[in-house]
PDB file of C-alpha atoms in Angstrom:
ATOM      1  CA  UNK A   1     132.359  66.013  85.414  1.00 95.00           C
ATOM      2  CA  UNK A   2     133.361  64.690  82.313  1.00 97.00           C
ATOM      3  CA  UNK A   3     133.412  61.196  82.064  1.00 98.00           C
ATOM      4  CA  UNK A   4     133.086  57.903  79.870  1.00 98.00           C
ATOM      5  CA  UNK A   5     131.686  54.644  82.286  1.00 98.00           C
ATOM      6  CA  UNK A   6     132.015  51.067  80.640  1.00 98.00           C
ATOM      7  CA  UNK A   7     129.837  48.144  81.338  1.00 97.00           C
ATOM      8  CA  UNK A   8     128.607  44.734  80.152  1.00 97.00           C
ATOM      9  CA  UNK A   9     132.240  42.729  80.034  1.00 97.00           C
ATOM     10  CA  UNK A  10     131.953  39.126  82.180  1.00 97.00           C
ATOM     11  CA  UNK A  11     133.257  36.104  81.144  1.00 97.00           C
ATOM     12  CA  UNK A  12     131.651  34.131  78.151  1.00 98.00           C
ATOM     13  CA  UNK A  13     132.478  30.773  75.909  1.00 97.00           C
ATOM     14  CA  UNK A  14     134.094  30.429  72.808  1.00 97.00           C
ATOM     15  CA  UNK A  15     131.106  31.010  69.674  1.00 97.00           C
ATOM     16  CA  UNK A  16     129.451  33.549  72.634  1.00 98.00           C
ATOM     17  CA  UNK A  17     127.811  37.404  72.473  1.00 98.00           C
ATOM     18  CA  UNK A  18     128.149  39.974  74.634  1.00 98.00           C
ATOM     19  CA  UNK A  19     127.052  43.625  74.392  1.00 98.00           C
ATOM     20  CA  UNK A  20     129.378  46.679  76.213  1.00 98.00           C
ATOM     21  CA  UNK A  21     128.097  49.688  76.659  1.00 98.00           C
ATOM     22  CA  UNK A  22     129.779  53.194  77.728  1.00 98.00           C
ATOM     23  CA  UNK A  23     127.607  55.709  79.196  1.00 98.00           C
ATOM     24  CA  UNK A  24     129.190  59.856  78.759  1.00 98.00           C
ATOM     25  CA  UNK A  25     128.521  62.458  80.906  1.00 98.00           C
ATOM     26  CA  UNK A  26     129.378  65.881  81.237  1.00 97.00           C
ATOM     27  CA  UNK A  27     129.619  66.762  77.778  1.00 96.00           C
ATOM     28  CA  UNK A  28     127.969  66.740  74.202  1.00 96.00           C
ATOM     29  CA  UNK A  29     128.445  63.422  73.172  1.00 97.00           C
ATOM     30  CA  UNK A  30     126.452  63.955  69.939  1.00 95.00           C
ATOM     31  CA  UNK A  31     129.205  65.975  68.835  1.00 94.00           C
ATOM     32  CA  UNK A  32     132.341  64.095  69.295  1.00 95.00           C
ATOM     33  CA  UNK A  33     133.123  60.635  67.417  1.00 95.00           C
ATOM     34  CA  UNK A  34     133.833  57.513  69.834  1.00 97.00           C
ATOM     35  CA  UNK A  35     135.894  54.815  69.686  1.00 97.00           C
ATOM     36  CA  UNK A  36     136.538  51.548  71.487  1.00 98.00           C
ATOM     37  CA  UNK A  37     140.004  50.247  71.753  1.00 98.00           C
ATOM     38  CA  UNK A  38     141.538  47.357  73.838  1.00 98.00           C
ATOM     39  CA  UNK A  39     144.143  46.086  75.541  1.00 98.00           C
ATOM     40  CA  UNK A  40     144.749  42.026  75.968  1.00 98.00           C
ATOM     41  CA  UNK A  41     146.183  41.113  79.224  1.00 97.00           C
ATOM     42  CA  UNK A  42     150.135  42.054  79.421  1.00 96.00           C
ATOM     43  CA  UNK A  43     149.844  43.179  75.667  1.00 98.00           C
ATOM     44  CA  UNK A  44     149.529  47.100  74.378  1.00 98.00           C
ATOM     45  CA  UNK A  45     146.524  48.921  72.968  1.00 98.00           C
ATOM     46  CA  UNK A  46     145.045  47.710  69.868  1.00 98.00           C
ATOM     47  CA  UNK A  47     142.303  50.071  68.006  1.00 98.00           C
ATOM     48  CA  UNK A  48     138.709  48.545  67.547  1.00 98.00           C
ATOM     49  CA  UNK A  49     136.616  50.715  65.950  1.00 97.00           C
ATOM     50  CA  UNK A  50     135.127  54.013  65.493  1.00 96.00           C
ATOM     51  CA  UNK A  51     131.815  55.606  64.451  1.00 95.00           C
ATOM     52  CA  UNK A  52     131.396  58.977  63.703  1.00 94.00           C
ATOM     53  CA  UNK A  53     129.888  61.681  66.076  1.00 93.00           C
ATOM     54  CA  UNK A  54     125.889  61.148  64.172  1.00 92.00           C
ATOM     55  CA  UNK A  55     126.354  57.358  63.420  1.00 90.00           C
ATOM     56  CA  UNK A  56     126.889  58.232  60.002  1.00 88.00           C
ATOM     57  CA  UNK A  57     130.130  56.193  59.733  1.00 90.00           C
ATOM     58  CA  UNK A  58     131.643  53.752  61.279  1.00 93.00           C
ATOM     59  CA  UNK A  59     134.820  51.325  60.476  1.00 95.00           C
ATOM     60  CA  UNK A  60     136.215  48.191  62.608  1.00 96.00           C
ATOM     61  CA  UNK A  61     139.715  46.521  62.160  1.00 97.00           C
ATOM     62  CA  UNK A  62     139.781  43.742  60.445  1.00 97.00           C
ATOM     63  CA  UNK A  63     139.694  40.725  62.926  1.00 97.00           C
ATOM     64  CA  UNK A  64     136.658  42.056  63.844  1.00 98.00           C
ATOM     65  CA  UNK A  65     135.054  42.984  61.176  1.00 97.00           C
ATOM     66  CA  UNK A  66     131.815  40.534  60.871  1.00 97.00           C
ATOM     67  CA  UNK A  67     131.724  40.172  64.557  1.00 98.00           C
ATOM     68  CA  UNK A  68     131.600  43.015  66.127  1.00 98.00           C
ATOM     69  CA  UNK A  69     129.542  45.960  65.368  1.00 98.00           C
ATOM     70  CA  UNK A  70     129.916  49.415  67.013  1.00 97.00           C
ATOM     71  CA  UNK A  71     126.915  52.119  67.563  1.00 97.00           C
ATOM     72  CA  UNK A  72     125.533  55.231  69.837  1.00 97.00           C
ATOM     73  CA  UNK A  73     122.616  56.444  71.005  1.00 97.00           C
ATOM     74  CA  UNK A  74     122.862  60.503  71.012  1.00 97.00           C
ATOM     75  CA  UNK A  75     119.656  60.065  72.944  1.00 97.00           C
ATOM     76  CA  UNK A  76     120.880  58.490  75.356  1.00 98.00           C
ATOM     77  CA  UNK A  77     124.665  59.734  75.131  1.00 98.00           C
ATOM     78  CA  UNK A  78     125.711  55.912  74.909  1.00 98.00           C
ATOM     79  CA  UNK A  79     127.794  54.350  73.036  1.00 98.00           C
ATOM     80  CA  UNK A  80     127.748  50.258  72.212  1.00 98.00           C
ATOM     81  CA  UNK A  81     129.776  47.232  71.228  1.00 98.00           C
ATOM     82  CA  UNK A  82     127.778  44.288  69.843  1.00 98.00           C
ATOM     83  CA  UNK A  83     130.485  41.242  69.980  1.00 98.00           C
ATOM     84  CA  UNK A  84     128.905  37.917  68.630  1.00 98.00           C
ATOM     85  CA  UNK A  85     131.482  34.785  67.893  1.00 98.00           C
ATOM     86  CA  UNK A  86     133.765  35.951  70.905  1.00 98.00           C
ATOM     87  CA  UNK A  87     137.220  34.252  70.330  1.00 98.00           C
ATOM     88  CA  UNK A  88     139.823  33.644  72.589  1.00 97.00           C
ATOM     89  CA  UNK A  89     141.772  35.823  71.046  1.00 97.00           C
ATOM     90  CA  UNK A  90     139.119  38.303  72.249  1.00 98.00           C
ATOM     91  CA  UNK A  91     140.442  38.673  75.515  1.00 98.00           C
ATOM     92  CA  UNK A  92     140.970  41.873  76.355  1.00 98.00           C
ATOM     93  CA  UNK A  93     139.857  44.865  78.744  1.00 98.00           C
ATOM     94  CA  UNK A  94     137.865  47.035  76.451  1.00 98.00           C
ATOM     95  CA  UNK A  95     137.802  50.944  76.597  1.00 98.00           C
ATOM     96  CA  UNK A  96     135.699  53.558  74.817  1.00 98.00           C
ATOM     97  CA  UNK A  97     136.937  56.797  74.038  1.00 98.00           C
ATOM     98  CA  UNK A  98     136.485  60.452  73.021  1.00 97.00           C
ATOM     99  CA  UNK A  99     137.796  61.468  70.282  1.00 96.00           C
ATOM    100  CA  UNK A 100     138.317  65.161  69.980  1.00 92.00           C
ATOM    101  CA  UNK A 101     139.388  65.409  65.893  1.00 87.00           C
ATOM    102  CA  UNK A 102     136.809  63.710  64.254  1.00 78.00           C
ATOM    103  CA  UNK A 103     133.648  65.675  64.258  1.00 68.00           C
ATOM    104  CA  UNK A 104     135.590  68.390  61.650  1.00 63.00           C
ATOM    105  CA  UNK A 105     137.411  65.295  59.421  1.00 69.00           C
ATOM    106  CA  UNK A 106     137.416  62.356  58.494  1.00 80.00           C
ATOM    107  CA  UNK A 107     140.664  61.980  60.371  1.00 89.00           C
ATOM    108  CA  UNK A 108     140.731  60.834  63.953  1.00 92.00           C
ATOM    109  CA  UNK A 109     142.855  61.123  67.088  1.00 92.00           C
ATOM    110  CA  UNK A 110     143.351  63.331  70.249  1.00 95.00           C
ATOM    111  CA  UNK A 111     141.820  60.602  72.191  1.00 97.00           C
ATOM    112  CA  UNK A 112     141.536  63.151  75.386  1.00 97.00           C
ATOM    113  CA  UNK A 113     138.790  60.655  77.543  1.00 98.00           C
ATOM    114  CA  UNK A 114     138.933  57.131  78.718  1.00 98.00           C
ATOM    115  CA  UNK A 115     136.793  55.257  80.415  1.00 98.00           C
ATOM    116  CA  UNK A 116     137.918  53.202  82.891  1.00 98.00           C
ATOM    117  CA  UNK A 117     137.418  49.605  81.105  1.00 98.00           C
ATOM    118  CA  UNK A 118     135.610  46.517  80.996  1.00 98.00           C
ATOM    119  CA  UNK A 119     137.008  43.360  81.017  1.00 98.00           C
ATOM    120  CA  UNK A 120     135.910  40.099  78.301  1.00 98.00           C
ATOM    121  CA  UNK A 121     137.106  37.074  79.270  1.00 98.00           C
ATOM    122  CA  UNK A 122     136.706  34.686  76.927  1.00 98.00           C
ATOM    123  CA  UNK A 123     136.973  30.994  77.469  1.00 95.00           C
ATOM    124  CA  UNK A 124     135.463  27.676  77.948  1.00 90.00           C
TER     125      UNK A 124
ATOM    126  CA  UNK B   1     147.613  49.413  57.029  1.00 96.00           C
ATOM    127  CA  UNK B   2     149.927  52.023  58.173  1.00 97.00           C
ATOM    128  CA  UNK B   3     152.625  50.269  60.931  1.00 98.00           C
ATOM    129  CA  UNK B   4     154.015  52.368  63.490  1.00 98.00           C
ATOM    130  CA  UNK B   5     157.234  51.041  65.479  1.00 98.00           C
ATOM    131  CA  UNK B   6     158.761  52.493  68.232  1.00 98.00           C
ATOM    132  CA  UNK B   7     161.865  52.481  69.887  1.00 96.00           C
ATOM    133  CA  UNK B   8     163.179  51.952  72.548  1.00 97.00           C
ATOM    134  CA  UNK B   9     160.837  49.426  74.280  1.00 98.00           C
ATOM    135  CA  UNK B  10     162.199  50.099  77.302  1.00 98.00           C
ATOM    136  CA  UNK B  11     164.510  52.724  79.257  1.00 97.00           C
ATOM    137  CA  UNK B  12     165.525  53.364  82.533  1.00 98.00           C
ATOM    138  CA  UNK B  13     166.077  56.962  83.021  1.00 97.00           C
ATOM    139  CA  UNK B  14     167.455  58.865  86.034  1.00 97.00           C
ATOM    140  CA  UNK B  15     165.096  61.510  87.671  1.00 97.00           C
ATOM    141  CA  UNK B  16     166.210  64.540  86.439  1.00 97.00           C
ATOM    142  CA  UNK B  17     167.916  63.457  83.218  1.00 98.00           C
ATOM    143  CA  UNK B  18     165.842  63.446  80.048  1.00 98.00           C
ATOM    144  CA  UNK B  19     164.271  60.789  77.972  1.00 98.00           C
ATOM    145  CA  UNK B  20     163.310  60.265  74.265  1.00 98.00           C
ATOM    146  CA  UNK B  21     161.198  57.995  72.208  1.00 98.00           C
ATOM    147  CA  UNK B  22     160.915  57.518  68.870  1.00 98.00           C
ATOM    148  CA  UNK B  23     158.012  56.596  66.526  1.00 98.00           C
ATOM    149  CA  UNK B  24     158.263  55.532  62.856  1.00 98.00           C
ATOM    150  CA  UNK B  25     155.255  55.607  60.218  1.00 98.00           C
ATOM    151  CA  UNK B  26     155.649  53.377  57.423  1.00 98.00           C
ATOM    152  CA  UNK B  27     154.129  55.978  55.591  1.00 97.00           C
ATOM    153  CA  UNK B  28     153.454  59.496  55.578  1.00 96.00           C
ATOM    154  CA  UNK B  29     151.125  61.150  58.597  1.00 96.00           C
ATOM    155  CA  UNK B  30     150.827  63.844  57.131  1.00 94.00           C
ATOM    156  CA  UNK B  31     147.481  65.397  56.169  1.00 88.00           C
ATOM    157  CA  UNK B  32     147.145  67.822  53.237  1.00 77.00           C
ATOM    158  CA  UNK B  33     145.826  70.606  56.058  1.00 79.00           C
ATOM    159  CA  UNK B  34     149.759  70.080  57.030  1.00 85.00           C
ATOM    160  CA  UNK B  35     148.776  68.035  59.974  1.00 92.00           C
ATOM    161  CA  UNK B  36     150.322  65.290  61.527  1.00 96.00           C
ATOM    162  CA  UNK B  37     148.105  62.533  62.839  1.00 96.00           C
ATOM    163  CA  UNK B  38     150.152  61.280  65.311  1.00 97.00           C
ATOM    164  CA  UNK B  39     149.059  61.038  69.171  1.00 98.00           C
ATOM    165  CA  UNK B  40     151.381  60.393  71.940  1.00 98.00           C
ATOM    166  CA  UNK B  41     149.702  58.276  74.924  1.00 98.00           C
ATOM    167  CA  UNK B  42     150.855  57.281  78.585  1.00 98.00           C
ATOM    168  CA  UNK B  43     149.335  54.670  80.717  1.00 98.00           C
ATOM    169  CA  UNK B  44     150.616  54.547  84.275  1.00 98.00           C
ATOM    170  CA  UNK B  45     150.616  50.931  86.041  1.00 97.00           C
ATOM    171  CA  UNK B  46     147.100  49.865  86.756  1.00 96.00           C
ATOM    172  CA  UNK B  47     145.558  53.119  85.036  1.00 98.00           C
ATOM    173  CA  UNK B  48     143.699  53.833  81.738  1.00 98.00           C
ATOM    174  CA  UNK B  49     145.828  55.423  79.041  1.00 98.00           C
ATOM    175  CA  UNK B  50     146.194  59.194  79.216  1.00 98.00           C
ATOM    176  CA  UNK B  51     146.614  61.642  76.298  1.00 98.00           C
ATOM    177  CA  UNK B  52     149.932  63.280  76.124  1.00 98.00           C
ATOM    178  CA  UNK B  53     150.513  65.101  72.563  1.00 98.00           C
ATOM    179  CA  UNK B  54     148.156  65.439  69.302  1.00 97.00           C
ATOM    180  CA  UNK B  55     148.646  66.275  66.100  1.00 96.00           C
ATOM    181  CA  UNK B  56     152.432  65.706  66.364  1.00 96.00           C
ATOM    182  CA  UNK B  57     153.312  68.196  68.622  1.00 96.00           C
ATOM    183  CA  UNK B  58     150.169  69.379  70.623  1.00 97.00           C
ATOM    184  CA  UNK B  59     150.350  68.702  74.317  1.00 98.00           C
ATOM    185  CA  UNK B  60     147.166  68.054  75.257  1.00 97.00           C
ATOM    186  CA  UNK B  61     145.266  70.165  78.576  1.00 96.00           C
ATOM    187  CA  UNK B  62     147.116  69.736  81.598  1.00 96.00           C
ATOM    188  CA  UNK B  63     149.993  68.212  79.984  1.00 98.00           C
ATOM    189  CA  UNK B  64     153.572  68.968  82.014  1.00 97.00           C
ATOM    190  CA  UNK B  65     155.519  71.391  79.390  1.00 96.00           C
ATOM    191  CA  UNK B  66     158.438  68.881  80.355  1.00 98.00           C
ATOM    192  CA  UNK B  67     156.571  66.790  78.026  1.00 98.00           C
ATOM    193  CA  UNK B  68     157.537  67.915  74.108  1.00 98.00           C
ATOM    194  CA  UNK B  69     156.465  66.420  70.288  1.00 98.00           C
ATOM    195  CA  UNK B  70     158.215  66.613  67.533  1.00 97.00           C
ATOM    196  CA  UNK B  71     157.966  65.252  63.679  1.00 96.00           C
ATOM    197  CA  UNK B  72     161.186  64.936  61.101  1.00 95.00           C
ATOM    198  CA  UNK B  73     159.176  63.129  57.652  1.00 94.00           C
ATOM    199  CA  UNK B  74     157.865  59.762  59.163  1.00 97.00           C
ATOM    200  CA  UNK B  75     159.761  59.937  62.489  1.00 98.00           C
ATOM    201  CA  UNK B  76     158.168  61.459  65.141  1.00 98.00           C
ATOM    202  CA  UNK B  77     159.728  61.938  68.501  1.00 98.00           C
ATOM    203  CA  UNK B  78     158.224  62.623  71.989  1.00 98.00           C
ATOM    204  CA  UNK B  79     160.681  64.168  74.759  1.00 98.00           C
ATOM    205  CA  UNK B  80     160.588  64.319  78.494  1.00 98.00           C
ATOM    206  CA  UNK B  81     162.956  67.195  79.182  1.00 98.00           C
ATOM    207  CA  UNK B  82     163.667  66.392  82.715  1.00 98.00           C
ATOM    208  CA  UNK B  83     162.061  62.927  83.794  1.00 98.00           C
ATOM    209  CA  UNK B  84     159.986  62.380  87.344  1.00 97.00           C
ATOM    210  CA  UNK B  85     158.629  59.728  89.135  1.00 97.00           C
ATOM    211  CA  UNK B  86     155.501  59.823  88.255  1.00 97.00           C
ATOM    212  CA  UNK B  87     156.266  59.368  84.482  1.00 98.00           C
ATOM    213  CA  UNK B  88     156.740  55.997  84.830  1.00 98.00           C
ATOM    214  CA  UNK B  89     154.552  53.805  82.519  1.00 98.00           C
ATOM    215  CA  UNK B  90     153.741  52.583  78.934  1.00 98.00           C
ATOM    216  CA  UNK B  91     153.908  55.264  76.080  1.00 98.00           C
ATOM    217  CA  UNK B  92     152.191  54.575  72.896  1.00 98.00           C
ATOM    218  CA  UNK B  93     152.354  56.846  69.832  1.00 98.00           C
ATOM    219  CA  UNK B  94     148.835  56.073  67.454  1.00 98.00           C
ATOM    220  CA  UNK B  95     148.568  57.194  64.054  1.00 98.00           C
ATOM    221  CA  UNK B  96     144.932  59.114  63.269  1.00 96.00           C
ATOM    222  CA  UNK B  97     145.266  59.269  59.317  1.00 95.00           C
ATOM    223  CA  UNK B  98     143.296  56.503  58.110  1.00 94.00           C
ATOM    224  CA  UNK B  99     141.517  53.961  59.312  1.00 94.00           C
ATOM    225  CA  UNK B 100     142.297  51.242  60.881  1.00 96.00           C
ATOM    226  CA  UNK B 101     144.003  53.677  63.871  1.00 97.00           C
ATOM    227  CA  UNK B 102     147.505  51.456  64.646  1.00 98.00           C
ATOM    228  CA  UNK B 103     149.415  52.417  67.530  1.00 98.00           C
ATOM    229  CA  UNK B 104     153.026  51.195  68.194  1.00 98.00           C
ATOM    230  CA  UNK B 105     154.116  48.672  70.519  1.00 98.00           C
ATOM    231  CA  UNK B 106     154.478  50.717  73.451  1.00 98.00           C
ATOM    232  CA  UNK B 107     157.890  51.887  75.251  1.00 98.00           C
ATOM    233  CA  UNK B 108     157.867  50.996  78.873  1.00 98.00           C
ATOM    234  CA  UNK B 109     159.484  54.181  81.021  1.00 98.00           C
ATOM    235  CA  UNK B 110     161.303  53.231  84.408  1.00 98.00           C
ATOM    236  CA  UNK B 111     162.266  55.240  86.756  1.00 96.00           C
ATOM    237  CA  UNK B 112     166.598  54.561  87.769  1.00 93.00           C
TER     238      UNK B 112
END
């Protein structure tokens, strides 16, 4: 079936890296655009980033920007986040999604699959 | 960036009765394909969040037709025309036009 399975959160310190990675099945992810967004514990969803459905393109919000770097393997229909300097702030259970508008615009949305999320703790 | 608030943050709505949230762009959604980028979300307790509505008024597949989108300029509304139990959750509306994506706050349904 379709699906979108997260891995690679734990807990790490302050000034840390981890690497998530979201494996898709069940349909072709070369042709959709991805995006991870999270959600810090008792807050609401905050948008990540997004990279386009070749790897053309991609974009991250701001108070990432530097630190984190999205990316995909069509080969492997997988999709990564590369977090280096992990903040506290950085807290958060992390989801990757499809995103069904993309791949004909520059303009995103219609996020119609969710993985089911990986949580980064981070703290000393 | 473009700031989307919603209101109300909460509501407690009978079963049966409908509900309505609101959603407010500080700027335009609108895309010159005459498009709004505007997504309607739901995330049940201890779930991941679920698409409801896309492009302003699109329910998405296997979307309840209880479940309605609408758009008036910058304000963008999402309707439950009779609410049920299992609506209860978190709705976020998320703007698509440009990037970074922002969604609102998040409106927390309960169920009377």
């Amino acid at each position: 079936q379709v699906q979108l399975v997260e891995s690679g959160g734990g807990v790490v310190q302050p000034g840390g890296s981890l690497r998530l990675s979201c494996a898709a099945s069940g349909f072709s992810f070369s042709t959709y655009g991805m995006h991870w967004v999270r959600q810090a514990p008792g807050k609401g969803l905050e948008w990540v980033a997004i990279i386009r459905y070749d790897g053309s393109n991609e974009y991250h919000v701001d108070s990432v920007k530097g630190r984190f770097t999205i990316s995909r393997d069509n080969s492997k229909n997988t999709l990564h986040l590369q977090m280096n300097n992990l903040r506290d702030e950085d807290t958060a259970v992390y989801y990757c999604t499809r995103d069904a508008l993309s791949s004909s615009s520059s303009q995103f949305g219609a996020f119609d699959i969710w993985g089911q999320g990986t949580m980064v703790t981070v703290s000393s | 960036d473009i700031v989307m608030t919603q209101s109300p943050l909460s509501l407690a709505v009978t079963p049966g009765e409908p509900a309505s949230i609101s959603c407010r762009s500080s700027q335009s959604l609108l895309h010159n394909i005459g498009y709004n980028y505007l997504d309607w979300y739901l995330q049940k307790p201890g779930q991941s969040p679920q698409l409801l509505i896309f492009l302003g008024s699109n329910r998405a597949s296997g979307v309840p037709d209880r479940f309605s989108g609408s758009a008036s300029g910058t304000d963008f509304t999402l309707k439950i025309s009779r609410v049920e139990a299992e609506d209860v959750g978190v709705y976020y509306c998320m703007q698509g036009l440009q990037t970074p994506g922002t969604f609102g706050q998040g409106t927390r349904l309960e169920i009377k």
